Tab-separated table of C-alpha atoms in Angstrom:
chain	number	residue	atom	x	y	z
W	1	UNK	CA	0.000	0.000	0.000
W	2	UNK	CA	1.094	3.612	-0.570
W	3	UNK	CA	1.948	6.164	2.108
W	4	UNK	CA	-1.431	7.894	1.670
W	5	UNK	CA	-3.294	4.647	2.279
W	6	UNK	CA	-1.190	3.997	5.362
W	7	UNK	CA	-1.872	7.480	6.651
W	8	UNK	CA	-5.607	6.955	6.136
W	9	UNK	CA	-5.484	4.021	8.560
W	10	UNK	CA	-4.216	6.240	11.380
W	11	UNK	CA	-6.822	7.071	14.006
W	12	UNK	CA	-7.841	10.733	14.321
W	13	UNK	CA	-6.064	11.161	17.653
W	14	UNK	CA	-2.717	10.205	16.134
W	15	UNK	CA	-3.214	12.664	13.312
W	16	UNK	CA	-3.989	15.407	15.794
W	17	UNK	CA	-1.056	14.521	17.978
W	18	UNK	CA	1.334	14.622	15.084
W	19	UNK	CA	0.572	18.307	14.483
W	20	UNK	CA	-1.374	17.974	11.235
W	21	UNK	CA	-0.966	20.775	8.712
W	22	UNK	CA	-3.652	23.078	7.383
W	23	UNK	CA	-4.561	23.252	3.700
W	24	UNK	CA	-7.503	24.302	1.540
W	25	UNK	CA	-9.535	21.180	2.364
W	26	UNK	CA	-9.147	21.389	6.159
W	27	UNK	CA	-12.287	23.464	6.674
W	28	UNK	CA	-14.341	21.108	4.497
W	29	UNK	CA	-13.076	18.126	6.515
W	30	UNK	CA	-13.993	19.903	9.761
W	31	UNK	CA	-17.533	20.580	8.501
W	32	UNK	CA	-17.976	16.939	7.428
W	33	UNK	CA	-16.789	15.660	10.805
W	34	UNK	CA	-19.040	18.110	12.651
W	35	UNK	CA	-21.993	16.803	10.660
W	36	UNK	CA	-21.053	13.314	11.772
W	37	UNK	CA	-21.360	14.657	15.322
W	38	UNK	CA	-24.760	16.218	14.410
W	39	UNK	CA	-23.634	19.671	15.439
W	40	UNK	CA	-26.516	21.347	13.598
W	41	UNK	CA	-28.997	19.802	16.036
W	42	UNK	CA	-26.930	19.355	19.197
W	43	UNK	CA	-24.985	22.612	18.996
W	44	UNK	CA	-26.437	25.257	16.654
W	45	UNK	CA	-30.021	25.038	17.893
W	46	UNK	CA	-29.120	25.176	21.575
W	47	UNK	CA	-28.274	28.886	21.320
W	48	UNK	CA	-30.687	31.785	21.063
W	49	UNK	CA	-30.504	33.070	18.409
W	50	UNK	CA	-29.230	29.806	16.899
W	51	UNK	CA	-25.957	29.649	15.010
W	52	UNK	CA	-26.078	29.229	11.245
W	53	UNK	CA	-24.530	26.037	9.802
W	54	UNK	CA	-20.927	26.448	8.742
W	55	UNK	CA	-19.908	26.783	5.123
W	56	UNK	CA	-16.627	25.310	3.798
W	57	UNK	CA	-14.873	28.707	4.024
W	58	UNK	CA	-16.178	30.256	7.250
W	59	UNK	CA	-13.029	29.949	9.410
W	60	UNK	CA	-10.564	30.026	6.487
W	61	UNK	CA	-10.466	33.832	6.529
W	62	UNK	CA	-12.439	36.934	7.537
W	63	UNK	CA	-16.093	36.315	6.753
W	64	UNK	CA	-18.115	38.715	4.626
W	65	UNK	CA	-21.278	37.777	6.560
W	66	UNK	CA	-20.077	38.207	10.171
W	67	UNK	CA	-17.606	40.495	11.880
W	68	UNK	CA	-14.458	39.127	13.613
W	69	UNK	CA	-16.153	39.319	17.025
W	70	UNK	CA	-19.008	37.057	15.845
W	71	UNK	CA	-16.527	34.631	14.272
W	72	UNK	CA	-14.497	34.444	17.483
W	73	UNK	CA	-17.661	33.855	19.547
W	74	UNK	CA	-18.686	31.030	17.192
W	75	UNK	CA	-15.193	29.534	17.510
W	76	UNK	CA	-15.102	29.657	21.332
W	77	UNK	CA	-18.626	28.223	21.649
W	78	UNK	CA	-17.762	25.403	19.246
W	79	UNK	CA	-14.554	24.637	21.172
W	80	UNK	CA	-16.478	24.456	24.461
W	81	UNK	CA	-19.035	22.058	22.938
W	82	UNK	CA	-16.321	19.803	21.475
W	83	UNK	CA	-14.502	19.736	24.827
W	84	UNK	CA	-17.723	18.599	26.510
W	85	UNK	CA	-18.006	15.797	23.952
W	86	UNK	CA	-14.480	14.773	24.927
W	87	UNK	CA	-15.593	14.574	28.583
W	88	UNK	CA	-13.848	17.770	29.657
W	89	UNK	CA	-15.907	20.426	31.424
W	90	UNK	CA	-15.265	23.895	30.081
W	91	UNK	CA	-17.513	26.942	30.303
W	92	UNK	CA	-17.806	28.777	27.016
W	93	UNK	CA	-16.535	32.383	27.136
W	94	UNK	CA	-19.068	35.147	26.645
W	95	UNK	CA	-19.367	37.119	23.458
W	96	UNK	CA	-18.022	40.281	25.085
W	97	UNK	CA	-15.232	38.714	27.182
W	98	UNK	CA	-11.595	39.622	26.670
W	99	UNK	CA	-10.434	37.807	23.480
W	100	UNK	CA	-6.850	37.465	24.727
W	101	UNK	CA	-7.954	35.842	27.986
W	102	UNK	CA	-10.378	33.526	26.159
W	103	UNK	CA	-7.680	32.439	23.670
W	104	UNK	CA	-5.186	31.762	26.456
W	105	UNK	CA	-7.775	29.730	28.383
W	106	UNK	CA	-8.614	27.575	25.347
W	107	UNK	CA	-4.946	26.791	24.685
W	108	UNK	CA	-4.426	25.894	28.351
W	109	UNK	CA	-7.460	23.577	28.314
W	110	UNK	CA	-6.151	21.843	25.194
W	111	UNK	CA	-2.828	21.186	26.896
W	112	UNK	CA	-4.617	19.871	29.984
W	113	UNK	CA	-6.554	17.458	27.722
W	114	UNK	CA	-3.232	16.154	26.309
W	115	UNK	CA	-4.155	17.280	22.799
W	116	UNK	CA	-0.955	18.155	21.003
W	117	UNK	CA	-1.259	21.253	18.834
W	118	UNK	CA	1.369	23.405	17.135
W	119	UNK	CA	2.901	26.298	19.011
W	120	UNK	CA	0.146	28.894	18.559
W	121	UNK	CA	0.110	32.379	20.043
W	122	UNK	CA	-3.172	33.531	21.661
W	123	UNK	CA	-3.196	36.621	19.447
W	124	UNK	CA	-3.686	34.404	16.389
W	125	UNK	CA	-6.802	32.811	17.854
W	126	UNK	CA	-8.533	36.082	18.754
W	127	UNK	CA	-8.817	36.921	15.044
W	128	UNK	CA	-11.549	34.278	14.785
W	129	UNK	CA	-10.201	32.826	11.523
W	130	UNK	CA	-7.018	31.600	9.914
W	131	UNK	CA	-4.682	28.622	10.125
W	132	UNK	CA	-4.428	28.662	13.927
W	133	UNK	CA	-8.211	28.445	14.347
W	134	UNK	CA	-8.440	25.626	11.795
W	135	UNK	CA	-5.652	23.679	13.531
W	136	UNK	CA	-7.384	23.923	16.934
W	137	UNK	CA	-10.774	22.937	15.529
W	138	UNK	CA	-9.294	20.028	13.584
W	139	UNK	CA	-7.589	18.668	16.697
W	140	UNK	CA	-10.742	19.036	18.818
W	141	UNK	CA	-12.989	17.427	16.178
W	142	UNK	CA	-10.655	14.453	15.861
W	143	UNK	CA	-10.544	14.070	19.638
W	144	UNK	CA	-14.353	14.283	19.838
W	145	UNK	CA	-14.753	11.607	17.168
W	146	UNK	CA	-12.314	9.367	19.039
W	147	UNK	CA	-14.214	9.814	22.299
W	148	UNK	CA	-17.521	8.940	20.586
W	149	UNK	CA	-16.057	5.620	19.267
W	150	UNK	CA	-16.035	6.552	15.608
W	151	UNK	CA	-13.856	4.163	13.594
W	152	UNK	CA	-12.295	5.118	10.271
W	153	UNK	CA	-11.754	2.272	7.841
W	154	UNK	CA	-9.368	2.469	4.896
W	155	UNK	CA	-10.836	2.852	1.440
W	156	UNK	CA	-11.344	-0.410	-0.441
W	157	UNK	CA	-10.004	0.291	-3.895
W	158	UNK	CA	-10.875	-3.163	-5.167
W	159	UNK	CA	-14.362	-1.955	-5.975
W	160	UNK	CA	-13.002	0.903	-8.089
W	161	UNK	CA	-13.260	0.214	-11.800
W	162	UNK	CA	-9.759	0.101	-13.229
W	163	UNK	CA	-9.020	1.790	-16.486
W	164	UNK	CA	-8.002	-0.738	-19.144
W	165	UNK	CA	-5.630	1.145	-21.379
W	166	UNK	CA	-5.207	-1.640	-23.943
W	167	UNK	CA	-8.953	-2.038	-24.408
W	168	UNK	CA	-9.314	1.697	-24.883
W	169	UNK	CA	-6.577	1.680	-27.526
W	170	UNK	CA	-8.261	-1.225	-29.352
W	171	UNK	CA	-11.622	0.570	-29.324
W	172	UNK	CA	-9.963	3.678	-30.686
W	173	UNK	CA	-8.420	1.644	-33.520
W	174	UNK	CA	-11.806	0.146	-34.377
W	175	UNK	CA	-13.427	3.566	-34.520
W	176	UNK	CA	-10.574	4.903	-36.649
W	177	UNK	CA	-10.904	1.965	-39.054
W	178	UNK	CA	-14.636	2.540	-39.426
W	179	UNK	CA	-14.026	6.216	-40.149
W	180	UNK	CA	-11.447	5.347	-42.776
W	181	UNK	CA	-13.841	2.875	-44.421
W	182	UNK	CA	-16.501	5.560	-44.637
W	183	UNK	CA	-13.968	7.988	-46.093
W	184	UNK	CA	-13.003	5.533	-48.878
W	185	UNK	CA	-16.484	5.407	-50.413
W	186	UNK	CA	-16.251	5.588	-54.227
W	187	UNK	CA	-19.104	6.877	-56.374
W	188	UNK	CA	-19.226	5.272	-59.828
W	189	UNK	CA	-21.906	6.465	-62.224
W	190	UNK	CA	-22.510	5.125	-65.756
W	191	UNK	CA	-25.298	7.540	-66.533
W	192	UNK	CA	-27.194	10.401	-64.951
W	193	UNK	CA	-30.029	8.231	-63.620
W	194	UNK	CA	-28.166	5.596	-61.613
W	195	UNK	CA	-25.539	6.053	-58.923
W	196	UNK	CA	-23.639	3.101	-57.491
W	197	UNK	CA	-21.768	3.343	-54.209
W	198	UNK	CA	-19.203	0.780	-53.211
W	199	UNK	CA	-16.940	0.862	-50.222
W	200	UNK	CA	-13.399	-0.263	-50.101
W	201	UNK	CA	-13.301	-3.027	-47.508
W	202	UNK	CA	-10.618	-5.173	-46.092
W	203	UNK	CA	-8.733	-2.218	-44.672
W	204	UNK	CA	-8.377	-3.752	-41.253
W	205	UNK	CA	-6.917	-6.982	-42.659
W	206	UNK	CA	-4.219	-5.045	-44.515
W	207	UNK	CA	-2.999	-3.320	-41.379
W	208	UNK	CA	0.024	-4.941	-39.902
W	209	UNK	CA	0.902	-5.679	-36.351
W	210	UNK	CA	3.242	-2.704	-36.385
W	211	UNK	CA	0.293	-0.377	-35.696
W	212	UNK	CA	-0.531	-2.088	-32.391
W	213	UNK	CA	0.943	-0.499	-29.243
W	214	UNK	CA	3.895	-2.300	-27.694
W	215	UNK	CA	3.396	-4.413	-24.609
W	216	UNK	CA	4.095	-2.303	-21.479
W	217	UNK	CA	7.143	-3.280	-19.451
W	218	UNK	CA	5.882	-1.785	-16.144
W	219	UNK	CA	5.492	-4.111	-13.189
W	220	UNK	CA	1.852	-4.997	-12.547
W	221	UNK	CA	2.093	-4.535	-8.772
W	222	UNK	CA	3.680	-1.100	-9.112
W	223	UNK	CA	1.001	-0.152	-11.617
W	224	UNK	CA	-1.770	-1.215	-9.204
W	225	UNK	CA	-0.204	0.780	-6.362
W	226	UNK	CA	0.015	3.863	-8.560
W	227	UNK	CA	-3.616	3.421	-9.627
W	228	UNK	CA	-4.668	3.143	-5.964
W	229	UNK	CA	-2.820	6.356	-5.203
W	230	UNK	CA	-4.175	8.383	-8.121
W	231	UNK	CA	-7.746	7.030	-8.362
W	232	UNK	CA	-9.163	9.003	-5.368
W	233	UNK	CA	-7.767	12.214	-6.804
W	234	UNK	CA	-9.641	11.641	-10.066
W	235	UNK	CA	-13.056	11.384	-8.425
W	236	UNK	CA	-15.301	14.412	-8.901
W	237	UNK	CA	-16.763	15.765	-5.682
W	238	UNK	CA	-20.122	17.439	-6.062
W	239	UNK	CA	-20.210	20.324	-3.631
W	240	UNK	CA	-23.930	20.816	-4.195
W	241	UNK	CA	-24.657	17.594	-2.247
W	242	UNK	CA	-22.685	18.519	0.886
W	243	UNK	CA	-25.703	19.742	2.851
W	244	UNK	CA	-28.083	16.871	2.145
W	245	UNK	CA	-28.086	15.710	5.770
W	246	UNK	CA	-29.039	19.123	7.122
W	247	UNK	CA	-31.679	19.511	4.423
W	248	UNK	CA	-33.256	16.172	5.276
W	249	UNK	CA	-33.287	17.036	8.979
W	250	UNK	CA	-34.791	20.467	8.307
W	251	UNK	CA	-37.443	18.965	6.044
W	252	UNK	CA	-38.304	16.360	8.709
W	253	UNK	CA	-38.630	18.993	11.430
W	254	UNK	CA	-40.808	21.191	9.238
W	255	UNK	CA	-43.007	18.235	8.271
W	256	UNK	CA	-43.576	17.349	11.922
W	257	UNK	CA	-44.387	20.973	12.718
W	258	UNK	CA	-46.904	21.114	9.866
W	259	UNK	CA	-48.519	17.831	10.933
W	260	UNK	CA	-48.789	19.115	14.519
W	261	UNK	CA	-50.273	22.477	13.562
W	262	UNK	CA	-52.588	21.247	10.789
W	263	UNK	CA	-55.558	20.040	12.958
W	264	UNK	CA	-55.674	23.230	15.028
W	265	UNK	CA	-55.318	25.459	11.994
W	266	UNK	CA	-57.998	23.482	10.164
W	267	UNK	CA	-60.461	23.910	13.053
W	268	UNK	CA	-59.674	27.613	13.285
W	269	UNK	CA	-60.205	28.076	9.556
W	270	UNK	CA	-63.493	26.155	9.678
W	271	UNK	CA	-64.746	28.305	12.557
W	272	UNK	CA	-63.621	31.418	10.723
W	273	UNK	CA	-65.426	30.302	7.544
W	274	UNK	CA	-68.641	29.656	9.532
W	275	UNK	CA	-68.452	33.061	11.210
W	276	UNK	CA	-67.897	34.748	7.857
W	277	UNK	CA	-70.950	32.976	6.350
W	278	UNK	CA	-73.134	34.058	9.272
W	279	UNK	CA	-71.875	37.626	9.051
W	280	UNK	CA	-72.541	37.697	5.320
W	281	UNK	CA	-76.137	36.500	5.831
W	282	UNK	CA	-76.747	39.125	8.507
W	283	UNK	CA	-75.335	41.838	6.267
W	284	UNK	CA	-77.572	40.798	3.370
W	285	UNK	CA	-80.685	40.826	5.578
W	286	UNK	CA	-79.754	44.202	6.996
W	287	UNK	CA	-79.252	45.593	3.502
W	288	UNK	CA	-82.715	44.437	2.460
W	289	UNK	CA	-84.283	46.017	5.568
W	290	UNK	CA	-82.511	49.318	4.987
W	291	UNK	CA	-83.549	49.316	1.330
W	292	UNK	CA	-87.216	48.958	2.333
W	293	UNK	CA	-87.027	51.631	5.045
W	294	UNK	CA	-85.282	54.260	2.947
W	295	UNK	CA	-87.052	53.716	-0.394
W	296	UNK	CA	-88.694	57.215	-0.272
W	297	UNK	CA	-85.405	58.878	0.560
W	298	UNK	CA	-83.750	56.998	-2.279
W	299	UNK	CA	-86.401	58.246	-4.725
W	300	UNK	CA	-85.952	61.831	-3.495
W	301	UNK	CA	-82.230	61.420	-3.880
W	302	UNK	CA	-82.672	60.314	-7.483
W	303	UNK	CA	-84.878	63.366	-8.238
W	304	UNK	CA	-82.357	65.701	-6.640
W	305	UNK	CA	-79.591	63.995	-8.556
W	306	UNK	CA	-81.393	64.601	-11.866
W	307	UNK	CA	-81.924	68.265	-10.939
W	308	UNK	CA	-78.279	68.543	-10.011
W	309	UNK	CA	-77.247	67.127	-13.376
W	310	UNK	CA	-79.551	69.624	-15.160
W	311	UNK	CA	-78.087	72.502	-13.166
W	312	UNK	CA	-74.583	71.325	-13.980
W	313	UNK	CA	-75.431	71.282	-17.697
W	314	UNK	CA	-76.809	74.842	-17.487
W	315	UNK	CA	-73.744	75.957	-15.584
W	316	UNK	CA	-71.511	74.425	-18.243
W	317	UNK	CA	-73.387	76.277	-21.016
W	318	UNK	CA	-73.160	79.558	-19.089
W	319	UNK	CA	-69.486	78.975	-18.484
W	320	UNK	CA	-68.889	78.481	-22.207
W	321	UNK	CA	-70.778	81.739	-22.933
W	322	UNK	CA	-68.684	83.558	-20.355
W	323	UNK	CA	-65.534	82.214	-21.955
W	324	UNK	CA	-66.612	83.462	-25.399
W	325	UNK	CA	-67.485	86.909	-24.029
W	326	UNK	CA	-64.175	86.992	-22.203
W	327	UNK	CA	-62.384	86.386	-25.490
W	328	UNK	CA	-64.336	89.210	-27.152
W	329	UNK	CA	-63.568	91.517	-24.210
W	330	UNK	CA	-59.879	90.791	-24.574
W	331	UNK	CA	-60.020	91.649	-28.267
W	332	UNK	CA	-61.856	94.964	-27.592
W	333	UNK	CA	-59.367	95.797	-24.835
W	334	UNK	CA	-56.458	95.262	-27.201
W	335	UNK	CA	-58.108	97.512	-29.831
W	336	UNK	CA	-58.725	100.230	-27.209
W	337	UNK	CA	-55.118	100.096	-26.073
W	338	UNK	CA	-53.926	100.482	-29.663
W	339	UNK	CA	-56.204	103.524	-30.168
W	340	UNK	CA	-54.927	105.113	-26.970
W	341	UNK	CA	-51.353	104.643	-28.118
W	342	UNK	CA	-52.120	106.319	-31.479
W	343	UNK	CA	-53.793	109.310	-29.758
W	344	UNK	CA	-50.859	109.696	-27.391
W	345	UNK	CA	-48.412	109.697	-30.299
W	346	UNK	CA	-50.417	112.396	-32.142
W	347	UNK	CA	-50.694	114.571	-29.023
W	348	UNK	CA	-46.969	114.263	-28.538
W	349	UNK	CA	-46.408	115.411	-32.112
W	350	UNK	CA	-48.821	118.394	-31.696
W	351	UNK	CA	-47.310	119.604	-28.438
W	352	UNK	CA	-43.786	119.387	-29.762
W	353	UNK	CA	-42.286	123.006	-29.915
W	354	UNK	CA	-39.035	122.031	-31.518
W	355	UNK	CA	-39.969	123.268	-35.032
W	356	UNK	CA	-41.125	126.638	-33.629
W	357	UNK	CA	-37.870	127.051	-31.763
W	358	UNK	CA	-35.971	126.255	-34.925
W	359	UNK	CA	-38.017	128.867	-36.842
W	360	UNK	CA	-37.300	131.496	-34.188
W	361	UNK	CA	-33.606	130.748	-34.319
W	362	UNK	CA	-33.697	131.033	-38.118
W	363	UNK	CA	-35.505	134.418	-37.877
W	364	UNK	CA	-32.866	135.695	-35.463
W	365	UNK	CA	-30.135	134.603	-37.856
W	366	UNK	CA	-31.910	136.291	-40.794
W	367	UNK	CA	-32.321	139.531	-38.823
W	368	UNK	CA	-28.639	139.507	-37.926
W	369	UNK	CA	-27.731	138.962	-41.564
W	370	UNK	CA	-30.113	141.813	-42.563
W	371	UNK	CA	-28.416	144.170	-40.121
W	372	UNK	CA	-25.022	143.189	-41.474
W	373	UNK	CA	-26.200	143.741	-45.045
W	374	UNK	CA	-27.711	147.136	-44.087
W	375	UNK	CA	-24.385	148.149	-42.603
W	376	UNK	CA	-22.569	147.133	-45.762
W	377	UNK	CA	-25.113	148.985	-47.878
W	378	UNK	CA	-24.583	152.123	-45.795
W	379	UNK	CA	-20.849	151.855	-46.187
W	380	UNK	CA	-21.190	151.405	-49.941
W	381	UNK	CA	-23.585	154.346	-50.220
W	382	UNK	CA	-21.165	156.510	-48.289
W	383	UNK	CA	-18.336	155.510	-50.600
W	384	UNK	CA	-20.438	156.197	-53.700
W	385	UNK	CA	-21.471	159.582	-52.331
W	386	UNK	CA	-17.874	160.565	-51.701
W	387	UNK	CA	-16.899	159.415	-55.178
W	388	UNK	CA	-19.667	161.455	-56.736
W	389	UNK	CA	-18.645	164.471	-54.696
W	390	UNK	CA	-15.046	164.103	-55.832
W	391	UNK	CA	-16.065	163.850	-59.445
W	392	UNK	CA	-18.255	166.899	-59.132
W	393	UNK	CA	-15.458	168.835	-57.482
W	394	UNK	CA	-12.999	167.736	-60.110
W	395	UNK	CA	-15.300	168.808	-62.879
W	396	UNK	CA	-15.625	172.186	-61.347
W	397	UNK	CA	-11.893	172.540	-60.988
W	398	UNK	CA	-10.872	171.287	-64.415
W	399	UNK	CA	-11.935	169.263	-67.388
W	400	UNK	CA	-9.165	166.725	-66.951
W	401	UNK	CA	-9.432	164.038	-64.420
W	402	UNK	CA	-6.440	162.463	-62.789
W	403	UNK	CA	-5.987	158.859	-63.818
W	404	UNK	CA	-5.145	157.738	-60.334
W	405	UNK	CA	-8.298	159.163	-58.816
W	406	UNK	CA	-10.429	157.630	-61.518
W	407	UNK	CA	-8.814	154.305	-60.873
W	408	UNK	CA	-9.367	154.486	-57.135
W	409	UNK	CA	-12.953	155.553	-57.654
W	410	UNK	CA	-13.641	152.545	-59.869
W	411	UNK	CA	-12.135	150.258	-57.327
W	412	UNK	CA	-14.214	151.778	-54.575
W	413	UNK	CA	-17.362	151.650	-56.641
W	414	UNK	CA	-16.822	148.061	-57.431
């Protein structure tokens, strides 16, 4: 047998005493062993509120569902329960006790129970998860199983179907030969109406012994040992079927609860149905009585309702008329506003004195120009008068006229 098979024959206490390591499957093994101890019924449901069943990764690391304090409380409570199964009295620490003191106490109790564990510091246990927690739980679970007389038997690999490699190779050759025969189909056609198909056979008989695999030279016993070692690793484990025990127990408990409550609930529902039928009959009779008593009032109500509907119709017609007149009033108001704006513009134009002021300024300018022209006219008249007087004087003095005076007189006259 291989070393793994020999290790499987060891009792759980020896595995715990040897300081077993922690790997990815340790938590799953712990959960399976706890289910063998029926922890879901004997442990989880004894607390209020009850603990939830463990999943294969709860103590492997910090949980996303619970905080570290809740994980540590679950761990300490589980350790106390496992110690009681081992026959050792230990009071579970409270949820709000000092984690360091609780971790130190648990390690001391394990040493007093002669359960060998690796050298673990108390600070690693107070985290509530990790390799240290898994190592402690694994040792306690193994000790609890030993104290409850659980016996582990080695796996019988004789019932495991061995894989015949030569038979598989022969089957593969047969399938390959059939495929080759199908590939060598020849289509021979003499005319367009008939098609003849013939297969080339005898392919297997033409193959020589050289195509067969050589006979293995491995020792049969060594081959069997290797198959025993590798076969368990090739089995597929369906994780979806891990909780079938807890599901069956939960279904059984719920079924018993339903069977216990069904007679009482049935009687209550029957009484309730009878009371509802009686109440319905009383209500119907009361409705008929009220209908007979208030028939006149109902008729008056109908008349008033018709009058109300007529009044509402008249009010609707009047409201439509008011809306039309309101529209006309808005139009007239807009026209009046436009007329007022036109009148205001015309009044502004009439009362505007700007043109008159401009006319007055123009008159003042014209008068100033007239005065200036009158002054020039006076000056010219004076010059002409002097010129005439000079000419008259010159005529009296002599017939000749000086050329210079005549020239200056012409200039002045011009």
